[in-house]
Structures are given as C-alpha cells and as structure tokens.
Amino acid sequence: MGTAPIVKIALSGYYGFDNSGDEAVLQSILFALQEQGQAQGIQIEPIVLSANPEKTTAMYGVKAYHRMKPGLLLRALRESDGLISGGGSLLQDATSSKTIPYYLAVLKIAQWLGKPTFIYSQGIGPVSRPMFYGWIRSVFKRCAFVSVRDTESADLLGKMRLPRERITVVPDPVMGLPLRDGGDGAPDGGAPTVAVRTIGVSVRFWNEDRSELEALARSLQELLAARTDVQLRFLPFHLPSDEVASQFVIDRLGDHGGRAAMVRGITHPQDMLAQVAACDLLIGMRLHSLIYAASQFVPMVGISYDPKIDQFLHRLGMKAAASTARFDASAFTEEALSLLDAREQWAASSRATIEQLKAQAQLPAQRIISFYKRKS
C-alpha cells in the first residue's frame, strides 16, 4: 500500500495577532483539512502566513512564514501546492482601506504563480468603496472554490457580479472546533464551593464615548441584583485591548464588582472554548464568542456592532438583544435572565440547527481535499 500523497497548502488570514476568534478560525481549518485529508487519503502540510510565525509554529506545530515580509510570503506561495484565503472578515474596508488590497494581493500572487486558490468560509463586507468590487470579482473568478459564511456575503458578491452558482454558503469554520480531549472547561482555581451560575462576557471597544459599555454595565448591575447566584466571567478575545474593555465594565459594576472576574492571557482557541463551555450563558460582542457558545450549546445574548453579528444570530433564529447604536439596558437584562432560566430548553430547541451547522462547517475542507484527490 503506497503512502498518501502530500499536498502543501498555504493559509492566508488574520493569524498571529493574539485574537482568539481568528486563531480559532485557523485551528478549525487545520483540523478540518487534517480530518478530510485522512478520510480521502491525502496528507496535508500547512504553511501559515502569520504576523508571529514563531508563535504560530509553537501553537499548532505547522510551518509558518511572516505575512508582511514579501520575500518570505513569496517563498511560502512558491513552496505550496495551493492557497486558502480565510476564513474571517478579511475582505472588508470598515477597519482599514488596506485590508482588501492585502488579501487580494496574496491571492493574486498565488494565481500568477499558477497555484489553485480557495476562499474558505469568508465573511464578505462591508465594502463601502465600489472600486474594490471589480478587484474582488476578478480575483474570485479565478479561484477553484469560493465559500462564504452567510447568505449576506453571497448576496454582496452577487452585487459585485460574481455568478451565484460559483458561491457556496457554509457556516463559520469555528462551528466545527472541538474541545480538547478531556477538557472540562473548569476555570482556574477549581470548582466553586457553592452552587453558582456563570455568565461569560466578551466585550470590545467600539463607540468613542463608550456608551454601549456604560449601558452594558448598567444592565449587568440589574442582572446581578436580580440573581444572587450569578457570577460574571469576562473573556477577552483580542489581547490586550479586550482586557482593557473588560476592566472598563467591571469598574462600573459598583457594589457588584466583587462578583466579576476576568480570565487573563488566554491565546489558544481551545482554552478559550473550554472557558465558554463552562458558562451557563454568554453575553458577547465578539462574533467568535457567540460561535463558541453555540457550538457548546450555551445560550447567548448578542450585542451587534457589525452586520456579521446579526447574520450569525439569524442562522440560529435569534436577534441581537442590543447594538452599539441602540442599547436598552433593562430590555437587555430581561432577555439575559430569560435565557439563563431556560438554558436547557434553548439547548434542546437549538440542537438540530447547531449539529447541522457543525457538519456543514467541514464542507470547504472536503471540497478542497477532493480537488487534490482528483489531481493525484
């Protein structure tokens, strides 16, 4: 029996920035490629483009090159048999006008080198500069496979005149991220001596006047006053900024501040997944905090700062309880308490949808491995 063919695949994304959500995207893609490769008799050797190659190699045991050093980036693409771009919100111009040109340039160079390129469960948009439409369309038309994580992204690509039949809608890859073997999600310090319920909180800075965090703090005060058996566990997803945002909210909890703690220094996605799994409810601004919660059947209350939050919640038949533009603290508290008290019912009613999303999260890896299987 011959050895499995080896396929080297470069991965481009927002990797190596100490953002737990994007690291979870990377690890989920690596797991899916490995699982599908084993199923189809292909051995995958990933080459990750990272802002911190040494840390990426240490964390995942893969080869990594610096994403911003042209010589190394070129070497990674030359060494590879293809390029995966994604997942995450790579093609958007809300945070910077340089983001879209960078990720398209990486794809374009791979295409110039004759490498097959794949779009892996990306969230497309917002794209406010129409000049980018033609760029995205021309690069995507040359990709061997295009998958996006929601119908809104597919609709936006349709608006850019990319043929709809070229686009596959799949869940975010992180829906398929497993807990570590034997991981129980227990927080540091062991189990509490009294029966308490834990609410995870994932926040980030968004409004310049911090009005959304001020409103959240008022809501959490109401919640803690209403439920004496509840503790808060703040989960910073993007270091160090989310630690500062978390502390901002904790400082505004007044007399209830002693019932709030922050988990510090977590960078490995499965460690953060375990923290979320140990919660009874998750209040989240970060998209991947909500995805982590869904994957572990933990009910969630979303705070929308970006359409991607609403798009994910819609897939679960839910709506954001508040947004950075409009935040009714009392209504938010009411929804959080309602979900906290109905955790088991929520998990039962959502199970079929979540299990389906988990299974569908494997589809891009399956299609990419099949592409190479046909060529081997």
XYZ file of C-alpha atoms in Angstrom:
376
model
C 0.000 0.000 0.000
C 1.562 3.333 -1.095
C 1.993 6.347 1.124
C -0.577 9.126 0.951
C 0.252 11.955 -1.491
C 1.498 15.090 0.272
C -0.185 18.409 -0.536
C 1.310 21.648 0.801
C -1.314 24.363 1.285
C -0.576 27.972 2.267
C -3.125 29.675 4.539
C -3.717 33.436 4.466
C -5.790 35.172 7.143
C -5.639 37.379 10.217
C -3.338 34.983 12.038
C -0.700 35.670 14.697
C -2.357 38.747 16.229
C -3.477 37.275 19.599
C -7.111 37.392 18.504
C -8.787 34.261 19.876
C -11.528 34.294 17.238
C -9.140 34.397 14.289
C -6.851 31.842 15.911
C -9.914 29.622 16.282
C -10.591 30.063 12.558
C -7.044 28.908 11.797
C -7.173 25.926 14.125
C -10.617 24.917 12.840
C -9.360 24.976 9.239
C -6.272 22.967 10.203
C -8.424 20.355 11.991
C -10.869 20.126 9.078
C -8.080 19.741 6.498
C -6.438 17.028 8.588
C -9.713 15.162 9.130
C -10.789 15.346 5.482
C -7.265 14.531 4.291
C -7.245 11.356 6.367
C -10.698 10.435 5.067
C -9.614 10.842 1.436
C -6.035 9.560 1.659
C -4.257 12.906 1.228
C -1.595 14.168 3.641
C -1.846 17.935 4.159
C 1.191 20.024 5.124
C 0.008 23.556 6.002
C 2.156 26.670 5.564
C 0.637 29.555 7.549
C 1.170 33.244 6.752
C 1.319 34.799 10.232
C 2.180 38.057 11.976
C 4.048 35.943 14.546
C 5.396 32.852 12.743
C 7.323 31.515 15.755
C 4.238 31.596 17.968
C 2.046 30.054 15.244
C 4.537 27.205 14.766
C 4.754 26.635 18.532
C 0.969 26.675 18.975
C -0.086 24.470 16.062
C 3.055 22.573 15.034
C 2.934 23.890 11.457
C 5.395 25.707 9.220
C 4.793 29.475 9.232
C 6.231 32.484 7.393
C 5.828 36.195 8.112
C 2.789 37.577 6.323
C 4.251 41.071 5.796
C 7.755 40.168 4.564
C 7.491 39.950 0.764
C 10.404 37.541 0.322
C 9.033 35.102 2.898
C 5.460 35.439 1.651
C 6.651 34.652 -1.876
C 8.627 31.662 -0.600
C 5.541 30.289 1.165
C 3.466 30.556 -2.006
C 6.202 29.047 -4.184
C 6.583 26.095 -1.786
C 2.858 25.427 -1.706
C 0.544 23.482 -3.998
C -2.259 25.996 -3.432
C -3.564 28.832 -1.240
C -6.513 29.039 1.132
C -7.718 32.565 1.938
C -9.860 32.698 5.028
C -11.920 32.458 6.977
C -12.911 35.522 8.931
C -13.850 39.020 7.771
C -10.856 39.556 5.509
C -12.479 41.441 2.642
C -13.959 44.490 4.349
C -12.943 48.136 4.428
C -14.562 49.158 7.722
C -11.365 48.809 9.781
C -8.877 49.897 7.084
C -8.714 50.624 3.363
C -5.541 48.487 3.173
C -7.163 45.210 4.253
C -8.833 44.275 0.956
C -5.779 45.115 -1.213
C -3.524 42.991 1.025
C -5.631 39.823 0.969
C -6.404 40.172 -2.744
C -2.703 40.712 -3.482
C -1.800 37.450 -1.724
C -4.442 35.631 -3.792
C -3.302 37.355 -6.997
C 0.356 36.432 -6.485
C -0.628 32.796 -5.904
C -2.667 32.883 -9.119
C 0.252 34.435 -11.055
C 2.393 31.549 -9.785
C -0.154 29.103 -11.168
C -1.369 27.900 -7.759
C -5.013 26.903 -7.216
C -6.716 29.330 -4.807
C -9.649 28.693 -2.468
C -11.899 31.084 -0.495
C -12.693 29.379 2.809
C -15.881 30.435 4.582
C -15.201 34.157 4.466
C -17.483 36.918 5.662
C -17.508 39.468 2.819
C -18.064 43.146 3.640
C -18.883 45.736 4.461
C -17.275 47.117 1.289
C -18.037 50.833 1.054
C -15.620 51.613 -1.809
C -17.108 50.436 -5.140
C -13.605 50.439 -6.687
C -12.984 47.200 -4.762
C -15.920 45.416 -6.433
C -14.101 44.764 -9.705
C -10.912 43.741 -7.898
C -12.717 41.163 -5.766
C -14.696 39.826 -8.730
C -11.639 39.376 -10.970
C -9.675 37.506 -8.273
C -12.610 35.352 -7.136
C -13.458 34.332 -10.720
C -10.040 32.665 -10.903
C -10.491 30.742 -7.637
C -11.065 26.987 -7.761
C -13.637 27.174 -4.949
C -15.442 30.064 -3.248
C -17.295 29.621 0.046
C -18.755 32.307 2.323
C -20.166 32.047 5.821
C -23.601 33.630 5.278
C -26.128 34.469 2.567
C -25.488 38.195 3.039
C -21.875 37.671 1.901
C -23.110 35.691 -1.109
C -25.573 38.481 -1.941
C -22.800 41.077 -1.778
C -20.635 39.014 -4.145
C -23.683 38.776 -6.421
C -23.902 42.567 -6.354
C -20.257 42.538 -7.495
C -21.455 40.364 -10.426
C -19.783 37.164 -9.340
C -22.019 34.355 -10.676
C -24.168 32.998 -7.827
C -23.553 29.384 -8.859
C -19.844 29.900 -8.106
C -20.575 30.656 -4.444
C -21.177 28.064 -1.703
C -22.702 29.239 1.606
C -21.330 27.365 4.622
C -21.104 28.032 8.388
C -18.148 29.727 10.035
C -15.357 27.106 10.361
C -15.217 27.637 14.138
C -18.574 25.840 14.472
C -16.538 22.671 13.980
C -13.825 23.396 16.573
C -13.768 20.613 19.209
C -12.877 20.860 22.880
C -9.503 19.388 23.835
C -9.653 15.713 24.788
C -10.599 15.513 28.427
C -11.145 19.275 28.706
C -13.958 20.180 31.057
C -13.845 23.956 30.768
C -13.405 24.426 34.521
C -11.949 27.854 35.332
C -8.628 28.229 37.092
C -8.898 27.703 40.813
C -11.165 24.644 40.695
C -14.875 24.333 41.189
C -16.711 26.839 43.407
C -17.850 25.609 46.812
C -21.374 27.000 46.402
C -23.747 26.443 43.518
C -23.367 29.437 41.228
C -24.254 30.105 37.638
C -21.612 31.669 35.427
C -22.278 34.242 32.731
C -19.426 34.747 30.284
C -18.969 38.275 28.948
C -16.998 39.145 25.811
C -16.678 42.872 25.097
C -14.616 45.141 22.908
C -14.306 48.901 22.490
C -16.406 50.363 19.681
C -18.212 53.669 20.394
C -15.818 56.512 21.121
C -17.972 57.674 24.051
C -18.126 54.072 25.416
C -21.916 54.454 25.672
C -22.558 50.799 24.788
C -20.233 49.595 27.563
C -21.781 52.027 30.036
C -25.231 50.636 29.136
C -23.974 47.056 29.429
C -22.572 47.813 32.891
C -25.990 49.133 33.993
C -27.628 46.012 32.623
C -25.157 43.722 34.398
C -25.771 45.592 37.657
C -29.514 44.914 37.283
C -28.832 41.276 36.462
C -26.547 40.717 39.461
C -29.075 42.425 41.748
C -31.831 40.125 40.451
C -29.827 36.900 40.737
C -27.641 36.413 43.795
C -26.398 33.026 42.498
C -24.734 34.521 39.404
C -21.081 35.377 38.805
C -19.588 37.068 35.731
C -16.527 35.795 33.913
C -15.074 38.293 31.446
C -13.410 36.613 28.462
C -11.070 38.893 26.464
C -10.842 37.596 22.898
C -8.397 40.128 21.460
C -5.367 40.885 23.617
C -4.617 43.308 25.114
C -7.455 45.643 24.067
C -10.337 43.437 25.248
C -8.768 43.161 28.709
C -8.925 46.962 28.948
C -12.541 46.984 27.717
C -13.473 44.244 30.207
C -11.914 46.174 33.084
C -13.808 49.279 31.967
C -17.110 47.420 32.500
C -16.008 45.727 35.748
C -15.052 49.128 37.192
C -18.633 50.303 36.624
C -20.379 47.444 38.419
C -20.304 49.254 41.757
C -21.064 47.038 44.762
C -21.406 44.008 42.469
C -17.847 44.244 41.147
C -16.702 41.530 43.534
C -18.825 39.007 41.623
C -16.954 39.621 38.387
C -13.603 38.135 37.394
C -11.521 38.316 34.251
C -9.709 35.408 32.619
C -6.330 36.725 31.510
C -3.740 35.729 28.962
C -5.629 33.068 27.002
C -4.411 32.852 23.408
C -5.016 29.212 22.467
C -8.515 28.923 20.952
C -9.352 25.608 22.611
C -8.515 27.073 26.029
C -10.999 29.891 25.374
C -13.540 27.409 24.020
C -13.291 25.495 27.305
C -13.950 28.712 29.250
C -17.078 29.398 27.193
C -18.255 25.782 27.548
C -18.179 26.190 31.349
C -20.654 29.103 31.209
C -24.411 28.953 31.656
C -24.946 31.960 29.390
C -22.691 34.039 27.131
C -23.094 37.785 26.577
C -20.997 38.661 23.561
C -19.900 41.424 21.248
C -17.149 39.362 19.604
C -18.563 37.168 16.834
C -16.497 34.146 17.783
C -17.573 34.323 21.416
C -21.122 33.737 20.127
C -19.980 30.970 17.763
C -18.067 29.275 20.611
C -21.204 29.432 22.744
C -23.439 27.985 20.020
C -21.006 25.144 19.341
C -21.147 24.189 23.039
C -24.935 24.631 23.304
C -24.548 27.622 25.647
C -27.342 30.196 25.103
C -26.132 33.613 24.042
C -27.133 37.253 24.110
C -25.572 39.197 21.253
C -24.564 42.857 21.132
C -24.259 43.906 17.488
C -21.536 46.292 16.328
C -21.269 44.811 12.825
C -23.717 43.057 10.454
C -21.758 39.798 10.894
C -23.176 39.511 14.449
C -26.752 39.772 13.171
C -26.025 37.394 10.285
C -24.760 34.673 12.599
C -27.627 35.066 15.088
C -30.140 34.889 12.209
C -28.837 31.414 11.361
C -29.936 30.338 14.852
C -33.286 32.081 14.541
C -32.176 34.777 17.004
C -31.717 38.557 17.023
C -29.170 40.739 18.789
C -30.567 41.966 22.116
C -28.828 45.322 21.690
C -26.491 47.155 19.359
C -23.749 49.714 19.783
C -26.183 52.249 18.279
C -29.187 51.339 20.467
C -28.919 49.725 23.880
C -31.906 49.431 26.231
C -30.265 48.199 29.451
C -33.483 46.930 31.104
C -34.685 45.071 27.993
C -31.232 43.544 27.655
C -31.317 42.332 31.275
C -34.748 40.834 30.755
C -33.590 38.812 27.720
C -30.432 37.636 29.512
C -32.401 36.442 32.552
C -34.961 34.725 30.349
C -32.266 32.730 28.516
C -30.391 31.983 31.745
C -33.526 30.471 33.269
C -34.349 28.480 30.129
C -30.906 27.163 29.263
C -31.928 23.518 28.840
C -34.954 24.366 26.710
C -32.859 26.645 24.486
C -30.202 23.954 24.013
C -32.832 21.345 23.180
C -34.646 23.534 20.658
C -31.385 24.684 19.008
C -29.612 21.299 18.922
C -30.687 20.192 15.434
C -29.691 23.516 13.852
C -26.330 23.595 15.641
C -25.495 19.986 14.764
C -26.282 20.753 11.125
C -24.002 23.818 11.177
C -21.202 21.751 12.724
C -21.477 19.144 9.977
C -21.644 21.758 7.201
C -18.517 23.501 8.577
C -16.480 20.605 7.134
C -17.649 21.203 3.560
C -14.906 23.608 2.335
C -12.122 21.289 3.563
C -13.907 18.351 1.968
C -14.145 20.152 -1.389
C -10.509 21.315 -1.291
C -9.189 17.837 -0.484
C -11.395 16.392 -3.259
C -9.823 18.888 -5.690
C -6.363 17.478 -4.940
C -7.639 13.903 -4.818
C -8.809 14.222 -8.424
C -5.377 15.530 -9.440
C -3.374 12.821 -7.614
